[in-house]
Short mmCIF file of C-alpha atoms and ligand atoms in Angstrom, two decimals:
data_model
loop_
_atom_site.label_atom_id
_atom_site.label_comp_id
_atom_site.label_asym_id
_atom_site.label_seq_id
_atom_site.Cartn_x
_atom_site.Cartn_y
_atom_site.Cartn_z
CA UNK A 139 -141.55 -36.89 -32.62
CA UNK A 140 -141.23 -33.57 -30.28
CA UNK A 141 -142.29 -30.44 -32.11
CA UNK A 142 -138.87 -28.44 -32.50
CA UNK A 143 -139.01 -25.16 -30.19
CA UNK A 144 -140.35 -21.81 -31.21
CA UNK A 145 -137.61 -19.26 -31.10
CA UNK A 146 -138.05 -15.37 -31.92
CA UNK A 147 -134.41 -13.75 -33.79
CA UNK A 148 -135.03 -9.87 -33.85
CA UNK A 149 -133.13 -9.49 -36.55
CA UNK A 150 -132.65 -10.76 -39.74
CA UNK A 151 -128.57 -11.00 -39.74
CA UNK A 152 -128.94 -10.98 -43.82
CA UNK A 153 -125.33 -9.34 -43.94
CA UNK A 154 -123.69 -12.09 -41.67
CA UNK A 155 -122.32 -15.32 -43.23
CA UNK A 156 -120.43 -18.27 -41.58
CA UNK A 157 -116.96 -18.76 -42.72
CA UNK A 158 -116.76 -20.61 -46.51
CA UNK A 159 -120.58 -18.91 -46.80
CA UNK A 160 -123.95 -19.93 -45.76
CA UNK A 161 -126.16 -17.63 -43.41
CA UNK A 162 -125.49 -17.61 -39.22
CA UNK A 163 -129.16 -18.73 -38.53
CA UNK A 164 -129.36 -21.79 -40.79
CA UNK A 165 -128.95 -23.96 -37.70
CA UNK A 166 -131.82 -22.28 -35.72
CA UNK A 167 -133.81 -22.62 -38.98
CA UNK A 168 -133.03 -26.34 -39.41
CA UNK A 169 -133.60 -26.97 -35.66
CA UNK A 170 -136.31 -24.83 -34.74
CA UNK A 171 -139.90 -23.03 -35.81
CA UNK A 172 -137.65 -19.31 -36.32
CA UNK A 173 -139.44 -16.04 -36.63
CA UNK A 174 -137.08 -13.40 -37.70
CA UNK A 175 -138.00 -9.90 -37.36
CA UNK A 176 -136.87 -8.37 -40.88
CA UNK A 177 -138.48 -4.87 -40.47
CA UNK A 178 -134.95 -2.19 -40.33
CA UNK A 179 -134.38 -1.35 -36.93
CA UNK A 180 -135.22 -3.33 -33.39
CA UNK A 181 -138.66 -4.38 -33.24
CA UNK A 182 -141.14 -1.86 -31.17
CA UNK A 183 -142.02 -3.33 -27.52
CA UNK A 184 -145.56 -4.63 -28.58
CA UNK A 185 -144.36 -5.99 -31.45
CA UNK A 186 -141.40 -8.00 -29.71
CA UNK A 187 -143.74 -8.77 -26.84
CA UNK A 188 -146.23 -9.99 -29.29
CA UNK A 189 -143.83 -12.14 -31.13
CA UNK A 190 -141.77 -13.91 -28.32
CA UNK A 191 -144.74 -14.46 -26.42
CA UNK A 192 -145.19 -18.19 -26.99
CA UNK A 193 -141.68 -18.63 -27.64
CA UNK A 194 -138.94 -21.02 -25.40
CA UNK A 195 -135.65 -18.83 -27.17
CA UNK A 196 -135.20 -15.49 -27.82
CA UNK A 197 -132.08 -14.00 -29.87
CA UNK A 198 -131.46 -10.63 -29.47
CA UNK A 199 -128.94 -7.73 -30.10
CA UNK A 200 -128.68 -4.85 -27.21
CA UNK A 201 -131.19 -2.58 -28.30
CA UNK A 202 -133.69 -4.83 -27.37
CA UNK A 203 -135.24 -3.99 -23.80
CA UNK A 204 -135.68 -7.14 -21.94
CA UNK A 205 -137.27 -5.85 -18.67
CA UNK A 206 -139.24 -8.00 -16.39
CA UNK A 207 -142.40 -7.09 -17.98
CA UNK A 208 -141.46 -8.40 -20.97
CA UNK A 209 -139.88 -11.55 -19.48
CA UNK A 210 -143.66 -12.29 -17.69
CA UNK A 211 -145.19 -12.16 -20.61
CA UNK A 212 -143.51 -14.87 -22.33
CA UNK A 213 -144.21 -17.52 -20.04
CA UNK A 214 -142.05 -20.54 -22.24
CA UNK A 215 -138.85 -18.67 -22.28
CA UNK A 216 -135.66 -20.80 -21.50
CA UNK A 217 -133.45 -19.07 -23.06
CA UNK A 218 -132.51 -14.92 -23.97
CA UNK A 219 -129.30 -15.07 -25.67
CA UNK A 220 -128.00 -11.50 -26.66
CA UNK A 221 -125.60 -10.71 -29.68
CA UNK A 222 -123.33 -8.54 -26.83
CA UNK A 223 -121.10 -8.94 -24.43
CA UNK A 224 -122.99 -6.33 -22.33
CA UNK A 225 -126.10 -7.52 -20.93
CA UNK A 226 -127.30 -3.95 -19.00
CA UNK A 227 -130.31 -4.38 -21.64
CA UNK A 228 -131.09 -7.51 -19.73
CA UNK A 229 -132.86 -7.75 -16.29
CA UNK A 230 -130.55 -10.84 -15.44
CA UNK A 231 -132.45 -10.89 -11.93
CA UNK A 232 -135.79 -11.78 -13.30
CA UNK A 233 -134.27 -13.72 -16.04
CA UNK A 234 -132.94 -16.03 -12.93
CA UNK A 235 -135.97 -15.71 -10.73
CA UNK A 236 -138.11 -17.06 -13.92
CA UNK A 237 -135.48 -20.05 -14.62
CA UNK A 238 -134.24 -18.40 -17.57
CA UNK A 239 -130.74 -19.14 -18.86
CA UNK A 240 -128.89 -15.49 -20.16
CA UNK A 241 -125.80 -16.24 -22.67
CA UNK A 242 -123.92 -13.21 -24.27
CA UNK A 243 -120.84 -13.33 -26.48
CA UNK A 244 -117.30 -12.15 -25.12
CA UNK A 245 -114.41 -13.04 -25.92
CA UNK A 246 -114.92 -13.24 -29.37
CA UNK A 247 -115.24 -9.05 -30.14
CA UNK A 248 -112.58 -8.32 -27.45
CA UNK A 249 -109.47 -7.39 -29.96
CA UNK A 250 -112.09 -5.55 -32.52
CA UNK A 251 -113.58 -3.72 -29.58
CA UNK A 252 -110.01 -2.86 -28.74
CA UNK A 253 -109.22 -1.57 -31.98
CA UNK A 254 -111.78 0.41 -32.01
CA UNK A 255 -110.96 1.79 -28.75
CA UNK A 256 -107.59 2.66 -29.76
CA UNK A 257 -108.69 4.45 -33.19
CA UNK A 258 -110.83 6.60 -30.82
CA UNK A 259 -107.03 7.17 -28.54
CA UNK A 260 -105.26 7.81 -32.04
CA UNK A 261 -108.15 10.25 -33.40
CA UNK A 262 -108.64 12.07 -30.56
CA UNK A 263 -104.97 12.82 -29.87
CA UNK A 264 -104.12 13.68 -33.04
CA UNK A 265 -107.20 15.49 -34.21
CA UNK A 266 -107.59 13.73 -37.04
CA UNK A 267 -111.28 14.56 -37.32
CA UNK A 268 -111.28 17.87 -36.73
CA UNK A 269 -108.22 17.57 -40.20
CA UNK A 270 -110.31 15.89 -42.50
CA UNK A 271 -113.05 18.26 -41.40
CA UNK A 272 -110.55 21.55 -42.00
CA UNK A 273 -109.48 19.63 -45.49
CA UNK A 274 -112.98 19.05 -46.88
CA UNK A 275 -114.09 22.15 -46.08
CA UNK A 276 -111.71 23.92 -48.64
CA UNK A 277 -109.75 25.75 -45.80
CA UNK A 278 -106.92 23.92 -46.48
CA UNK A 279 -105.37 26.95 -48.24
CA UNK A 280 -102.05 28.24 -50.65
CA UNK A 281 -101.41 30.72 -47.72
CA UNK A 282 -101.38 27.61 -44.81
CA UNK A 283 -99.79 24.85 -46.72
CA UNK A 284 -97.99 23.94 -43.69
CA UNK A 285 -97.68 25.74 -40.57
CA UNK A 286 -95.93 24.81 -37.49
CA UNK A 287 -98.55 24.88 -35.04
CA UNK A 288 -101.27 23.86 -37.16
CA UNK A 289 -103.32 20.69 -35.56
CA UNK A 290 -100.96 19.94 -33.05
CA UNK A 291 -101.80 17.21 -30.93
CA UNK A 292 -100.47 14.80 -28.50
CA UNK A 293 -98.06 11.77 -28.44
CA UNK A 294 -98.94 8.51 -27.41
CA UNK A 295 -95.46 6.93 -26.77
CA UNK A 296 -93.82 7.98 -23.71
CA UNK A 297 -97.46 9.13 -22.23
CA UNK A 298 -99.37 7.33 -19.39
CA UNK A 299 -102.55 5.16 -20.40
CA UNK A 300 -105.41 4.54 -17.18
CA UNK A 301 -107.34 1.61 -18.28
CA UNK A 302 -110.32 1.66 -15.91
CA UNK A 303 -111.85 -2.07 -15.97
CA UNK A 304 -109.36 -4.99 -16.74
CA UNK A 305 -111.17 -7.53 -17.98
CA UNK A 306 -110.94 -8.59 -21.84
CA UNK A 307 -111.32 -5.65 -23.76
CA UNK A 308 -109.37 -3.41 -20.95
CA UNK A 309 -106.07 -5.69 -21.14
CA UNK A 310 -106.47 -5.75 -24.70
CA UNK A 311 -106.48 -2.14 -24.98
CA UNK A 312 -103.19 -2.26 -22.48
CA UNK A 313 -101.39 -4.18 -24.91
CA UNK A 314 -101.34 -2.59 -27.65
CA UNK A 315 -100.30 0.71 -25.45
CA UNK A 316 -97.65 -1.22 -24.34
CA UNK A 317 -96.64 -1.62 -28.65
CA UNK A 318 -96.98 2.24 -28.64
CA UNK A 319 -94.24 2.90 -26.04
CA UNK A 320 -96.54 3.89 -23.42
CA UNK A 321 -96.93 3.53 -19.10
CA UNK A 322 -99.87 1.83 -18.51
CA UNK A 323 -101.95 2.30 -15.32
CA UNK A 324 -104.81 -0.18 -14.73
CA UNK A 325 -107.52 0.06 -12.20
CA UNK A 326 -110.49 -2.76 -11.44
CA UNK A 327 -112.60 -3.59 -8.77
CA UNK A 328 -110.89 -7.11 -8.21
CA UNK A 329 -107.35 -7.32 -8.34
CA UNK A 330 -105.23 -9.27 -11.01
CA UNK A 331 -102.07 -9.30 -11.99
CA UNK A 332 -101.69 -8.12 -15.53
CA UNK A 333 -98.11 -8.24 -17.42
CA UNK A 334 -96.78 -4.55 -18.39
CA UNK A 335 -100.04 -2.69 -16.14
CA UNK A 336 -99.03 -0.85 -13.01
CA UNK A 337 -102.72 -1.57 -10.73
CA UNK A 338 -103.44 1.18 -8.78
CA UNK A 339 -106.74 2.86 -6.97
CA UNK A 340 -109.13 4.76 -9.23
CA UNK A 341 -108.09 8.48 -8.26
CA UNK A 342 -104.72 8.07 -8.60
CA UNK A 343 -104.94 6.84 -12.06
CA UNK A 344 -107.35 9.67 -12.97
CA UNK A 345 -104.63 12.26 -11.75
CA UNK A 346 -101.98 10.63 -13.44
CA UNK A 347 -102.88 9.35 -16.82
CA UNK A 348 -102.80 11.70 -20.18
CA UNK A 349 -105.23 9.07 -21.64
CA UNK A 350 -108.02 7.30 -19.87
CA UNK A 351 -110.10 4.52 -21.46
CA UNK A 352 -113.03 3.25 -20.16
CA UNK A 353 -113.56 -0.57 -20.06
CA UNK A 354 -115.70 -1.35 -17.12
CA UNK A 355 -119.13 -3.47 -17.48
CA UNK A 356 -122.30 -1.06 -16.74
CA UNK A 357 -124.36 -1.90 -13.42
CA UNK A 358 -125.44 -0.39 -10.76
CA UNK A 359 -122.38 -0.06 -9.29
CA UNK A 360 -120.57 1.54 -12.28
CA UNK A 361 -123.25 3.76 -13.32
CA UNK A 362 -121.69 7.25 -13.02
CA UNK A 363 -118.51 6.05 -12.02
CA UNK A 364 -116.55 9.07 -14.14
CA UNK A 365 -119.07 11.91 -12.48
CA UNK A 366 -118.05 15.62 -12.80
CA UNK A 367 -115.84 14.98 -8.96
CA UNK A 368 -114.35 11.67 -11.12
CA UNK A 369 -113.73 14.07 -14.14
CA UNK A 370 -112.78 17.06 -12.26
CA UNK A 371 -109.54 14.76 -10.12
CA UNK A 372 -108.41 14.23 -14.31
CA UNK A 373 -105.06 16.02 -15.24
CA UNK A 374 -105.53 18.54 -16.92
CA UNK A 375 -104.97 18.19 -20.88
CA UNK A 376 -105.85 14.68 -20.42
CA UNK A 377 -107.97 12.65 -23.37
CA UNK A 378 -111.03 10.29 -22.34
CA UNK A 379 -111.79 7.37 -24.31
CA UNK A 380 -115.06 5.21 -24.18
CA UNK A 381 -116.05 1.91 -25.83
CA UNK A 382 -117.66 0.25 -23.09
CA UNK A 383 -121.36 1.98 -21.90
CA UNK A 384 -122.26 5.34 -21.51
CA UNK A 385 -124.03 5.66 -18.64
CA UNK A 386 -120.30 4.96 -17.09
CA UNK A 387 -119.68 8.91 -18.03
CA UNK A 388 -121.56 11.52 -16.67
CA UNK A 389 -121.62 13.46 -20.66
CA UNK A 390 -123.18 16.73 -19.29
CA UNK A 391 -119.47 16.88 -17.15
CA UNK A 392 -117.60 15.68 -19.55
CA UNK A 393 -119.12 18.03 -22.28
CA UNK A 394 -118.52 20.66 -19.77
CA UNK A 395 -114.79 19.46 -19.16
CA UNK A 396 -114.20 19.45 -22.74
CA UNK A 397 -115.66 23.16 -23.58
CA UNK A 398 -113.56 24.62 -21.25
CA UNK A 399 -110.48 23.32 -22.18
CA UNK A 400 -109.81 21.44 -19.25
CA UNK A 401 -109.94 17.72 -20.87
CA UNK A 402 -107.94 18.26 -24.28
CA UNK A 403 -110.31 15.72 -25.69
CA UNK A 404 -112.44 13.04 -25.99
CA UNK A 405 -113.51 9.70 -28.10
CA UNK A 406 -116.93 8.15 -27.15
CA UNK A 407 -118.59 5.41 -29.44
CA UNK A 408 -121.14 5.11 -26.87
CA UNK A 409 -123.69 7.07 -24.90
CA UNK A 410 -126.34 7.73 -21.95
CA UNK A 411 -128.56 7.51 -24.12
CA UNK A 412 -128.06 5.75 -28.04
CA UNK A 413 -128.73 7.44 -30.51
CA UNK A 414 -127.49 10.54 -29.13
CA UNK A 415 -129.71 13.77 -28.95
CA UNK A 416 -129.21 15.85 -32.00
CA UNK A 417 -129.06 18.78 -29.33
CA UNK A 418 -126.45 17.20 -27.29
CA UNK A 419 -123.72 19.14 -26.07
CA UNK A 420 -120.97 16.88 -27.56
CA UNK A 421 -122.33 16.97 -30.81
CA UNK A 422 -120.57 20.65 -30.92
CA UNK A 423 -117.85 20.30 -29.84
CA UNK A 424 -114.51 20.20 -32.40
CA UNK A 425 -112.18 18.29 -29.87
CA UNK A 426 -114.48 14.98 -29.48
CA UNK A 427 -114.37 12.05 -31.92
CA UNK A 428 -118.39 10.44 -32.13
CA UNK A 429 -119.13 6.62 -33.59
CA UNK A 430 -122.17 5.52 -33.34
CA UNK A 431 -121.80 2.36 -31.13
CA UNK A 432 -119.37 0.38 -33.92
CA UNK A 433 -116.94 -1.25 -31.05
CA UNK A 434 -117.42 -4.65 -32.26
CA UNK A 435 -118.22 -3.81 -35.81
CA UNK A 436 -115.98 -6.18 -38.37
CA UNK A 437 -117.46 -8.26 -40.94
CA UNK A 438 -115.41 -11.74 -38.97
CA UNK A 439 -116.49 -9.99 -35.80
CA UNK A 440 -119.93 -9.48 -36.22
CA UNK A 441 -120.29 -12.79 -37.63
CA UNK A 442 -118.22 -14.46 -35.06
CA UNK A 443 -120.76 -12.93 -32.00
CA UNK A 444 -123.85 -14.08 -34.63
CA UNK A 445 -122.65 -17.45 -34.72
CA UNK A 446 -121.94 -17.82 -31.17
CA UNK A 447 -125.70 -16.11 -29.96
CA UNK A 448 -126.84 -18.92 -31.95
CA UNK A 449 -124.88 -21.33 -30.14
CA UNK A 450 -125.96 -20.44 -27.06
CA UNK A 451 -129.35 -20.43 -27.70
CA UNK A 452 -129.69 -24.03 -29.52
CA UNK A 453 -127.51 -25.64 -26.42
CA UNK A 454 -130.07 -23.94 -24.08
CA UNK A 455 -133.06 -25.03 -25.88
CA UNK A 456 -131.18 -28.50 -25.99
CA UNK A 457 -130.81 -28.12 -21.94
CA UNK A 458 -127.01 -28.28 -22.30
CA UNK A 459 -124.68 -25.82 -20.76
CA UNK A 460 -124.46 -22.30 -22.79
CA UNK A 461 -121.04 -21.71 -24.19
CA UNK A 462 -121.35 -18.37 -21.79
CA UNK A 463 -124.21 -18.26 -19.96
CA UNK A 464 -124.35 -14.84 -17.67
CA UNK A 465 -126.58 -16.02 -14.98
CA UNK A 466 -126.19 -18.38 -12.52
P1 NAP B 90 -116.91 -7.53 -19.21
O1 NAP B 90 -116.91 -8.82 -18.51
O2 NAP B 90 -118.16 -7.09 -19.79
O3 NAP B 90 -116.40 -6.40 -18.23
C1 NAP B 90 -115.29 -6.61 -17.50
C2 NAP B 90 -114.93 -5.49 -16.59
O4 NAP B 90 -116.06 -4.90 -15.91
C3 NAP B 90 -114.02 -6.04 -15.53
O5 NAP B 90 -112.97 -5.13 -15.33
C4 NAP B 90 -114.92 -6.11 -14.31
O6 NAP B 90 -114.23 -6.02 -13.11
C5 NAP B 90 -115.75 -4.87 -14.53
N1 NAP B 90 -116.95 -4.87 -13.68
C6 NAP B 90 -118.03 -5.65 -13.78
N2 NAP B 90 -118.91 -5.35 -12.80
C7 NAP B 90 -118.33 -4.38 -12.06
C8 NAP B 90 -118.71 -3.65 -10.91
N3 NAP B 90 -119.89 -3.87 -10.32
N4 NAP B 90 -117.86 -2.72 -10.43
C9 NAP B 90 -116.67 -2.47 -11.01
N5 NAP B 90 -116.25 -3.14 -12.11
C10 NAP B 90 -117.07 -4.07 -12.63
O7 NAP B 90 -115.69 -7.64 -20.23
P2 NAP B 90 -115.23 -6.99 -21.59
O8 NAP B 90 -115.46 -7.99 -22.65
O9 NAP B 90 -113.87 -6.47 -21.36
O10 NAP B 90 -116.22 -5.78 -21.91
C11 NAP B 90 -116.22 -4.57 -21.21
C12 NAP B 90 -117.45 -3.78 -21.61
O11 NAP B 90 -117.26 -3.22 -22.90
C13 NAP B 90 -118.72 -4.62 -21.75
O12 NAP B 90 -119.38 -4.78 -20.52
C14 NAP B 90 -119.54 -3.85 -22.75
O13 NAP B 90 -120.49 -3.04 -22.11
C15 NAP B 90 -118.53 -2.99 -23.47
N6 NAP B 90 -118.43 -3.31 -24.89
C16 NAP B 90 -118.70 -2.35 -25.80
C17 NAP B 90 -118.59 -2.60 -27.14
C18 NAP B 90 -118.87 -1.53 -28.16
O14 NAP B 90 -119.38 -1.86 -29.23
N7 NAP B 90 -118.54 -0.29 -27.91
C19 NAP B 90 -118.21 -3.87 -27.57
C20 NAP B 90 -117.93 -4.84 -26.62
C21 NAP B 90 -118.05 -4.56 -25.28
P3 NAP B 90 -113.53 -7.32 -12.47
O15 NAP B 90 -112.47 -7.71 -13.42
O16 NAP B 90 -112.95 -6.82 -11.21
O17 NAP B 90 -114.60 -8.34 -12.30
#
């Protein structure tokens, strides 16, 4: 009988059940030799190194580094399959160089995602932060039980939407606009033909959207793409939205945009760097909505990507094709 494959899970997905019950790794523990790292929090580099060293599958969530070091070190890998659609935490080169098949999970957290996206669109334009903020802080007064200029903010229907990036999430995001009575521009690098989106190139949809929602995939290529230039062509008033990666926005120019009152506001729920710097400049600011990275964060949702990452990582071990597999 062939020894069943050592696999390392970096976390212990205790809160995650299958639907009708049972936990998401009970295959992986009925088909392999599982280590699960139950410690809170992503396991620290020597420790993760340490524990997928001798193993042939790895499961992990984004805030695991997989660099090339790490991939050298654990010379039996087959398989890295990350709970995420992004894989930026990933050096898919080396991955392929060393043989090593890369599945994610899309598809699955693209309406969530876009929920999310569009909480951040209906937050930020209508300041509902900054309300409950005003409320709970007993300033919501006798004297200023309703005033007519009090929180105003902006409408969605009848306003232009720029969806930068229209793959899943970003045409997702474009339809529910489309429910809310709005124009939607869309830009992405390859162009497709999307029902109810107006494509058109990058600047112009930066100087003619009132919202702008980021949706783009980080890489090299779209690292920075909304620099303090990209910001600066915005119209003015306008209200950023990101869900997807944040070393897409440049946050010092944003931050900058947003203090001065040129960008009415922003929603972010991710950042350059996660989690954000007490000090940072955002953090300040009353006209920016801040979650912490929750895009994909439903109970189905979550347990739907689980479920999936464990899919992928049994049908590598198994030498079958990945249900996605990112690499070539
Ligand atoms: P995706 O496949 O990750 O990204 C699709 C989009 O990225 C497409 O528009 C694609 O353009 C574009 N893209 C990829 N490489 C590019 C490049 N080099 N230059 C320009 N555009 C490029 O699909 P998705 O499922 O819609 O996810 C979008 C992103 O959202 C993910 O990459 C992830 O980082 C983020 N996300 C965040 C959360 C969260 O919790 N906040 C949850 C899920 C996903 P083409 O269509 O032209 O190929």
């Amino acid at each position: 009988m062939t020894e069943r494959p050592r696999v390392f899970v970096t976390n212990s997905m205790s809160g995650l059940q299958v639907p009708g019950g049972g936990s998401v790794l009970a295959p992986l523990h009925e088909r392999t030799r599982c280590e699960v790292w139950r410690q809170p929090g992503s396991p620290p580099r020597h420790a993760l190194r340490e524990a997928a060293r001798d193993c042939e599958g790895l499961l992990c969530l984004l805030t695991d580094s997989i660099d090339a070091e790490l991939l050298a070190a654990c010379p039996r890998l087959r398989v890295v399959s990350s709970c995420s659609v992004g894989v930026d935490h990933i050096d898919i080169a080396a991955a392929t160089t060393r043989g090593i098949a890369v599945g994610n999970t899309p598809g699955v957290l693209t309406e969530t995602t876009a929920d999310l996206a569009f909480a951040l669109l209906m937050a930020a334009s209508r300041r509902i932060v900054e309300a409950d903020r005003f409320l709970r802080e007993g300033l919501w007064t006798p004297e200023r039980r309703w005033e007519l200029d009090m929180f105003l903010g902006r409408d969605l229907h009848g306003a232009t939407l720029g969806v930068i990036g229209l793959g899943p999430i970003g045409r997702a995001v474009a339809r529910r606009a489309g429910g809310f009575g709005m124009r939607v521009l869309g830009w992405s690098r390859s162009a497709r033909s999307v029902a109810g989106v107006e494509q058109t190139a990058l600047e112009r949809l930066l100087e003619c959207a009132d919202f702008v929602s980021v949706h783009v995939a980080l890489t090299p290529e779209t690292r920075g793409l909304l620099d303090a230039p990209a910001l600066a062509r915005m119209k003015p008033g306008a209200v950023l939205i990101n869900t997807a990666r944040g070393g897409i926005v440049d946050e010092a120019a944003l931050a900058a945009a947003l203090r001065d009152g040129r960008l009415a506001a922003a929603g972010l729920d991710v950042y350059e760097n996660e989690p954000i710097a007490a000090d940072s400049p955002l953090i300040d600011l009353e006209n920016v909505v801040l979650t912490p990275h929750i895009g994909s964060a439903s109970i189905a949702t979550r347990a739907r990507m689980a479920a999936l990452a464990v899919e992928n990582l049994l049908a590598g071990l198994d030498g079958r094709p990945l249900v996605h597999r990112v690499n070539p």
